[in-house]
Each structure stands twice: as structure tokens, then as C-alpha cells.
Amino acid sequence: MKKFVCLTLAVVMTLGLFAGCGSTKPQETTASTTAPAASVEGTMEELLNQIVEKNPVEFSGAVTVLDLTDTSENGLWALKSYTGLDSAEAITDAAAFEPMIGSIAFSMVAVRVAEGQDTKTVAESMKAGVDPRKWICVEADDMLVAGYADVVLLVMVSSANELTAQSYVDAFQSVVGGEADFVLS
């Protein structure tokens, strides 16, 4: 069992390293006629970097841009692990900011909701589907999911690390320049 856990952690860390070292072009987004009145500018990667700039973390972390076109077993596993969603049908852009060491329970994920999809419904699916124990040895006990215009932000942290999900939701609201349309706890 220990060998399996070690092997799994080694594979996850290796994939994280490759994701951090690869060069990816941010996905372009276009405005639509049915988009909400307000819209969040830029990519989800840029949004997460701005949130972390407003509310810095005390650990070494990195943004991972999710490949929403990867429908392989590993691609769907990564999508589920980060966002809690079983498929990428309802979103057009997604990124996650997590520690580079797996023993810190912290995950901040931003997704852009596709045209014609309900932002709150996507947020509820993310909250219901994400695993706050995905790190195996640690657990997030503080989770909030906030929505603003066409973006959903999921934050889960361990209060043992003296972090709060609310502080990252506050930073999100500061970055987007408005109060969240909803916050799910």
C-alpha cells in the first residue's frame, strides 16, 4: 500500500512538474451576445495570478492551465480532481493554483462558464464534485465557491495552515472589481 501511495504521489508530482514547465498559450475568449452584462477580462491563469498577488501565499505554488480538450482517462481525472466536474462541456477555460508540495491542503480553481450555461449551476456541481481530501494525507476544511459574471472560483484550504477561503474570495472580488453574484459555503 505504501508503495502504491508513493508511486501515485511521484506520478502526480512529475505531471505537475511537466505542466509547470510546458509552454501553453492562453485560450482566447470572445464576447458573446448572451454573455452576462459584466465579464471578467483575461484568462483564468491571469485571474489566479492576480488573486495570489492580492493575497499572497506562504508556500511555493504554481498555476496549472487545464487542457479541456483532453478526454483521455488522465485528462478527465485531472479535470475532476481540480474542478469537481465530470466533463468540460459547461466551461471554456480553467486553471488551478496549488502548492508545489502535496502536503498542504490548498486549491484555488477558476473556470469560465460557457455561453448558455448557468454560472451558479456550474458552481454547485463543482462544490458537490470536488474532493477536499484529494491530497491523501491532509484535508481542506474551509471551502467557498463564488461566482461573478461568467467565472466561478472554488477555494478550499486547511484552517490548520492559518488560511481562509474567504480571504481569497475577497481578493477575487477585488480583482474583478465587484461583489460576487453568489458565494456557496
PDB file of C-alpha atoms in Angstrom:
ATOM      1  CA  MET A   1       0.000   0.000   0.000  1.00  0.00           C
ATOM      2  CA  LYS A   2       2.833   2.409   0.848  1.00  0.00           C
ATOM      3  CA  LYS A   3       4.480   1.665  -2.497  1.00  0.00           C
ATOM      4  CA  PHE A   4       1.236   2.432  -4.308  1.00  0.00           C
ATOM      5  CA  VAL A   5       0.795   5.754  -2.476  1.00  0.00           C
ATOM      6  CA  CYS A   6       4.431   6.695  -3.119  1.00  0.00           C
ATOM      7  CA  LEU A   7       4.158   5.763  -6.801  1.00  0.00           C
ATOM      8  CA  THR A   8       0.927   7.727  -7.154  1.00  0.00           C
ATOM      9  CA  LEU A   9       2.457  10.789  -5.493  1.00  0.00           C
ATOM     10  CA  ALA A  10       5.548  10.510  -7.702  1.00  0.00           C
ATOM     11  CA  VAL A  11       3.402  10.384 -10.850  1.00  0.00           C
ATOM     12  CA  VAL A  12       1.273  13.354  -9.728  1.00  0.00           C
ATOM     13  CA  MET A  13       4.347  15.424  -8.846  1.00  0.00           C
ATOM     14  CA  THR A  14       6.005  14.548 -12.165  1.00  0.00           C
ATOM     15  CA  LEU A  15       2.885  15.550 -14.104  1.00  0.00           C
ATOM     16  CA  GLY A  16       2.762  18.790 -12.118  1.00  0.00           C
ATOM     17  CA  LEU A  17       6.385  19.477 -12.983  1.00  0.00           C
ATOM     18  CA  PHE A  18       5.740  18.930 -16.689  1.00  0.00           C
ATOM     19  CA  ALA A  19       2.641  21.121 -16.553  1.00  0.00           C
ATOM     20  CA  GLY A  20       4.632  23.890 -14.883  1.00  0.00           C
ATOM     21  CA  CYS A  21       7.500  23.647 -17.360  1.00  0.00           C
ATOM     22  CA  GLY A  22       5.451  23.390 -20.539  1.00  0.00           C
ATOM     23  CA  SER A  23       4.656  26.399 -22.600  1.00  0.00           C
ATOM     24  CA  THR A  24       0.979  26.852 -23.161  1.00  0.00           C
ATOM     25  CA  LYS A  25      -0.798  29.636 -24.903  1.00  0.00           C
ATOM     26  CA  PRO A  26      -3.780  31.003 -23.017  1.00  0.00           C
ATOM     27  CA  GLN A  27      -7.071  30.175 -24.688  1.00  0.00           C
ATOM     28  CA  GLU A  28      -8.679  33.142 -26.355  1.00  0.00           C
ATOM     29  CA  THR A  29     -12.146  34.050 -25.250  1.00  0.00           C
ATOM     30  CA  THR A  30     -14.618  36.037 -27.228  1.00  0.00           C
ATOM     31  CA  ALA A  31     -17.526  38.086 -26.031  1.00  0.00           C
ATOM     32  CA  SER A  32     -20.936  36.729 -26.889  1.00  0.00           C
ATOM     33  CA  THR A  33     -24.310  38.336 -27.232  1.00  0.00           C
ATOM     34  CA  THR A  34     -25.782  36.205 -24.439  1.00  0.00           C
ATOM     35  CA  ALA A  35     -22.899  36.728 -22.020  1.00  0.00           C
ATOM     36  CA  PRO A  36     -23.713  38.375 -18.679  1.00  0.00           C
ATOM     37  CA  ALA A  37     -23.662  42.172 -18.576  1.00  0.00           C
ATOM     38  CA  ALA A  38     -20.350  42.067 -16.710  1.00  0.00           C
ATOM     39  CA  SER A  39     -17.486  39.861 -17.777  1.00  0.00           C
ATOM     40  CA  VAL A  40     -14.122  39.045 -16.278  1.00  0.00           C
ATOM     41  CA  GLU A  41     -11.280  40.052 -18.584  1.00  0.00           C
ATOM     42  CA  GLY A  42      -8.313  37.785 -19.347  1.00  0.00           C
ATOM     43  CA  THR A  43      -7.644  34.111 -18.883  1.00  0.00           C
ATOM     44  CA  MET A  44      -8.260  32.086 -15.755  1.00  0.00           C
ATOM     45  CA  GLU A  45      -4.480  31.739 -15.388  1.00  0.00           C
ATOM     46  CA  GLU A  46      -4.142  35.525 -15.304  1.00  0.00           C
ATOM     47  CA  LEU A  47      -7.036  35.818 -12.854  1.00  0.00           C
ATOM     48  CA  LEU A  48      -5.466  33.354 -10.406  1.00  0.00           C
ATOM     49  CA  ASN A  49      -2.104  35.103 -10.609  1.00  0.00           C
ATOM     50  CA  GLN A  50      -3.804  38.423  -9.821  1.00  0.00           C
ATOM     51  CA  ILE A  51      -5.644  36.902  -6.845  1.00  0.00           C
ATOM     52  CA  VAL A  52      -2.406  35.481  -5.435  1.00  0.00           C
ATOM     53  CA  GLU A  53      -0.748  38.862  -5.981  1.00  0.00           C
ATOM     54  CA  LYS A  54      -3.518  40.492  -3.897  1.00  0.00           C
ATOM     55  CA  ASN A  55      -3.464  37.766  -1.225  1.00  0.00           C
ATOM     56  CA  PRO A  56      -0.020  36.101  -1.258  1.00  0.00           C
ATOM     57  CA  VAL A  57       0.559  32.563  -0.040  1.00  0.00           C
ATOM     58  CA  GLU A  58       3.309  31.423   2.319  1.00  0.00           C
ATOM     59  CA  PHE A  59       4.296  28.454   0.170  1.00  0.00           C
ATOM     60  CA  SER A  60       5.691  27.792  -3.282  1.00  0.00           C
ATOM     61  CA  GLY A  61       2.771  27.350  -5.640  1.00  0.00           C
ATOM     62  CA  ALA A  62       2.032  27.372  -9.339  1.00  0.00           C
ATOM     63  CA  VAL A  63      -0.842  27.803 -11.754  1.00  0.00           C
ATOM     64  CA  THR A  64      -1.790  24.839 -13.903  1.00  0.00           C
ATOM     65  CA  VAL A  65      -3.859  25.559 -17.017  1.00  0.00           C
ATOM     66  CA  LEU A  66      -6.235  22.668 -17.619  1.00  0.00           C
ATOM     67  CA  ASP A  67      -6.439  21.183 -21.109  1.00  0.00           C
ATOM     68  CA  LEU A  68     -10.187  20.987 -21.589  1.00  0.00           C
ATOM     69  CA  THR A  69      -9.777  19.088 -24.857  1.00  0.00           C
ATOM     70  CA  ASP A  70      -8.036  16.138 -23.162  1.00  0.00           C
ATOM     71  CA  THR A  71     -10.723  13.484 -22.845  1.00  0.00           C
ATOM     72  CA  SER A  72      -8.292  10.700 -22.003  1.00  0.00           C
ATOM     73  CA  GLU A  73      -8.604   8.943 -18.649  1.00  0.00           C
ATOM     74  CA  ASN A  74      -5.814  11.109 -17.217  1.00  0.00           C
ATOM     75  CA  GLY A  75      -7.320  14.296 -18.645  1.00  0.00           C
ATOM     76  CA  LEU A  76     -10.743  13.566 -17.167  1.00  0.00           C
ATOM     77  CA  TRP A  77      -9.129  12.596 -13.845  1.00  0.00           C
ATOM     78  CA  ALA A  78      -7.271  15.942 -13.735  1.00  0.00           C
ATOM     79  CA  LEU A  79     -10.460  17.845 -14.595  1.00  0.00           C
ATOM     80  CA  LYS A  80     -12.389  16.067 -11.821  1.00  0.00           C
ATOM     81  CA  SER A  81      -9.558  16.421  -9.296  1.00  0.00           C
ATOM     82  CA  TYR A  82      -9.182  20.167  -9.815  1.00  0.00           C
ATOM     83  CA  THR A  83     -12.720  21.324 -10.651  1.00  0.00           C
ATOM     84  CA  GLY A  84     -15.018  18.591  -9.359  1.00  0.00           C
ATOM     85  CA  LEU A  85     -16.641  18.456 -12.810  1.00  0.00           C
ATOM     86  CA  ASP A  86     -17.063  15.198 -14.721  1.00  0.00           C
ATOM     87  CA  SER A  87     -16.760  16.885 -18.119  1.00  0.00           C
ATOM     88  CA  ALA A  88     -15.675  20.207 -19.596  1.00  0.00           C
ATOM     89  CA  GLU A  89     -18.910  20.744 -21.537  1.00  0.00           C
ATOM     90  CA  ALA A  90     -20.036  23.679 -19.379  1.00  0.00           C
ATOM     91  CA  ILE A  91     -16.713  25.569 -19.293  1.00  0.00           C
ATOM     92  CA  THR A  92     -14.346  27.162 -21.810  1.00  0.00           C
ATOM     93  CA  ASP A  93     -11.240  27.959 -19.714  1.00  0.00           C
ATOM     94  CA  ALA A  94      -9.924  26.573 -16.441  1.00  0.00           C
ATOM     95  CA  ALA A  95      -6.845  26.931 -14.285  1.00  0.00           C
ATOM     96  CA  ALA A  96      -5.818  25.908 -10.784  1.00  0.00           C
ATOM     97  CA  PHE A  97      -3.342  27.320  -8.288  1.00  0.00           C
ATOM     98  CA  GLU A  98      -1.958  24.741  -5.869  1.00  0.00           C
ATOM     99  CA  PRO A  99       1.153  24.215  -3.735  1.00  0.00           C
ATOM    100  CA  MET A 100       4.115  22.506  -5.339  1.00  0.00           C
ATOM    101  CA  ILE A 101       4.240  20.214  -2.281  1.00  0.00           C
ATOM    102  CA  GLY A 102       1.286  17.881  -1.797  1.00  0.00           C
ATOM    103  CA  SER A 103       1.190  18.065   1.998  1.00  0.00           C
ATOM    104  CA  ILE A 104      -0.541  21.468   2.031  1.00  0.00           C
ATOM    105  CA  ALA A 105      -4.311  21.389   1.642  1.00  0.00           C
ATOM    106  CA  PHE A 106      -4.882  24.373  -0.645  1.00  0.00           C
ATOM    107  CA  SER A 107      -6.593  24.578  -4.002  1.00  0.00           C
ATOM    108  CA  MET A 108      -7.902  27.591  -5.858  1.00  0.00           C
ATOM    109  CA  VAL A 109      -9.604  26.908  -9.184  1.00  0.00           C
ATOM    110  CA  ALA A 110     -11.112  29.383 -11.637  1.00  0.00           C
ATOM    111  CA  VAL A 111     -13.308  28.389 -14.558  1.00  0.00           C
ATOM    112  CA  ARG A 112     -15.032  30.422 -17.259  1.00  0.00           C
ATOM    113  CA  VAL A 113     -18.563  29.198 -17.841  1.00  0.00           C
ATOM    114  CA  ALA A 114     -19.575  28.547 -21.439  1.00  0.00           C
ATOM    115  CA  GLU A 115     -22.182  30.661 -23.181  1.00  0.00           C
ATOM    116  CA  GLY A 116     -25.671  29.418 -22.437  1.00  0.00           C
ATOM    117  CA  GLN A 117     -24.649  27.684 -19.197  1.00  0.00           C
ATOM    118  CA  ASP A 118     -25.790  28.837 -15.756  1.00  0.00           C
ATOM    119  CA  THR A 119     -22.863  30.001 -13.625  1.00  0.00           C
ATOM    120  CA  LYS A 120     -24.492  29.036 -10.318  1.00  0.00           C
ATOM    121  CA  THR A 121     -25.362  25.540 -11.569  1.00  0.00           C
ATOM    122  CA  VAL A 122     -21.728  25.006 -12.614  1.00  0.00           C
ATOM    123  CA  ALA A 123     -20.588  26.286  -9.207  1.00  0.00           C
ATOM    124  CA  GLU A 124     -22.927  23.895  -7.392  1.00  0.00           C
ATOM    125  CA  SER A 125     -21.624  20.979  -9.489  1.00  0.00           C
ATOM    126  CA  MET A 126     -18.038  21.941  -8.679  1.00  0.00           C
ATOM    127  CA  LYS A 127     -18.774  22.159  -4.946  1.00  0.00           C
ATOM    128  CA  ALA A 128     -20.576  18.830  -4.917  1.00  0.00           C
ATOM    129  CA  GLY A 129     -17.963  17.021  -7.026  1.00  0.00           C
ATOM    130  CA  VAL A 130     -14.613  18.183  -5.631  1.00  0.00           C
ATOM    131  CA  ASP A 131     -12.807  16.058  -3.031  1.00  0.00           C
ATOM    132  CA  PRO A 132     -11.494  18.046  -0.034  1.00  0.00           C
ATOM    133  CA  ARG A 133      -9.294  15.031   0.838  1.00  0.00           C
ATOM    134  CA  LYS A 134      -7.635  14.722  -2.571  1.00  0.00           C
ATOM    135  CA  TRP A 135      -4.182  15.168  -1.023  1.00  0.00           C
ATOM    136  CA  ILE A 136      -4.475  11.834   0.842  1.00  0.00           C
ATOM    137  CA  CYS A 137      -2.616  12.963   3.994  1.00  0.00           C
ATOM    138  CA  VAL A 138      -4.322  16.331   4.554  1.00  0.00           C
ATOM    139  CA  GLU A 139      -7.820  17.706   4.191  1.00  0.00           C
ATOM    140  CA  ALA A 140      -9.362  21.061   3.366  1.00  0.00           C
ATOM    141  CA  ASP A 141     -11.929  22.033   5.995  1.00  0.00           C
ATOM    142  CA  ASP A 142     -12.779  25.505   4.653  1.00  0.00           C
ATOM    143  CA  MET A 143     -14.359  25.714   1.187  1.00  0.00           C
ATOM    144  CA  LEU A 144     -16.153  28.500  -0.648  1.00  0.00           C
ATOM    145  CA  VAL A 145     -17.347  28.678  -4.243  1.00  0.00           C
ATOM    146  CA  ALA A 146     -18.016  32.152  -5.622  1.00  0.00           C
ATOM    147  CA  GLY A 147     -19.392  33.322  -8.930  1.00  0.00           C
ATOM    148  CA  TYR A 148     -19.061  36.620 -10.713  1.00  0.00           C
ATOM    149  CA  ALA A 149     -20.437  37.107 -14.220  1.00  0.00           C
ATOM    150  CA  ASP A 150     -19.170  34.122 -16.252  1.00  0.00           C
ATOM    151  CA  VAL A 151     -16.471  32.974 -13.786  1.00  0.00           C
ATOM    152  CA  VAL A 152     -16.587  30.516 -10.891  1.00  0.00           C
ATOM    153  CA  LEU A 153     -13.867  30.469  -8.231  1.00  0.00           C
ATOM    154  CA  LEU A 154     -13.541  27.433  -5.971  1.00  0.00           C
ATOM    155  CA  VAL A 155     -11.245  27.800  -2.949  1.00  0.00           C
ATOM    156  CA  MET A 156     -10.550  25.076  -0.423  1.00  0.00           C
ATOM    157  CA  VAL A 157      -7.975  25.348   2.333  1.00  0.00           C
ATOM    158  CA  SER A 158      -6.990  23.795   5.616  1.00  0.00           C
ATOM    159  CA  SER A 159      -7.576  26.130   8.532  1.00  0.00           C
ATOM    160  CA  ALA A 160      -4.573  24.443  10.191  1.00  0.00           C
ATOM    161  CA  ASN A 161      -2.418  26.489   7.794  1.00  0.00           C
ATOM    162  CA  GLU A 162      -3.978  29.723   9.100  1.00  0.00           C
ATOM    163  CA  LEU A 163      -5.562  30.397   5.694  1.00  0.00           C
ATOM    164  CA  THR A 164      -9.186  31.212   4.989  1.00  0.00           C
ATOM    165  CA  ALA A 165     -11.174  30.640   1.845  1.00  0.00           C
ATOM    166  CA  GLN A 166     -12.905  33.969   2.496  1.00  0.00           C
ATOM    167  CA  SER A 167      -9.643  35.912   2.148  1.00  0.00           C
ATOM    168  CA  TYR A 168      -9.220  34.525  -1.392  1.00  0.00           C
ATOM    169  CA  VAL A 169     -12.870  35.235  -2.268  1.00  0.00           C
ATOM    170  CA  ASP A 170     -12.278  38.808  -1.049  1.00  0.00           C
ATOM    171  CA  ALA A 171      -9.169  39.049  -3.276  1.00  0.00           C
ATOM    172  CA  PHE A 172     -11.224  37.646  -6.198  1.00  0.00           C
ATOM    173  CA  GLN A 173     -13.866  40.340  -5.686  1.00  0.00           C
ATOM    174  CA  SER A 174     -11.141  42.987  -5.568  1.00  0.00           C
ATOM    175  CA  VAL A 175      -9.592  41.726  -8.819  1.00  0.00           C
ATOM    176  CA  VAL A 176     -12.895  41.547 -10.730  1.00  0.00           C
ATOM    177  CA  GLY A 177     -13.970  44.909  -9.348  1.00  0.00           C
ATOM    178  CA  GLY A 178     -17.300  43.908  -7.862  1.00  0.00           C
ATOM    179  CA  GLU A 179     -19.138  41.865  -5.304  1.00  0.00           C
ATOM    180  CA  ALA A 180     -19.642  38.190  -6.124  1.00  0.00           C
ATOM    181  CA  ASP A 181     -23.041  37.307  -7.561  1.00  0.00           C
ATOM    182  CA  PHE A 182     -23.159  34.417  -5.079  1.00  0.00           C
ATOM    183  CA  VAL A 183     -20.967  32.591  -2.566  1.00  0.00           C
ATOM    184  CA  LEU A 184     -21.662  28.944  -1.727  1.00  0.00           C
ATOM    185  CA  SER A 185     -20.325  27.594   1.556  1.00  0.00           C
TER     186      SER A 185
END
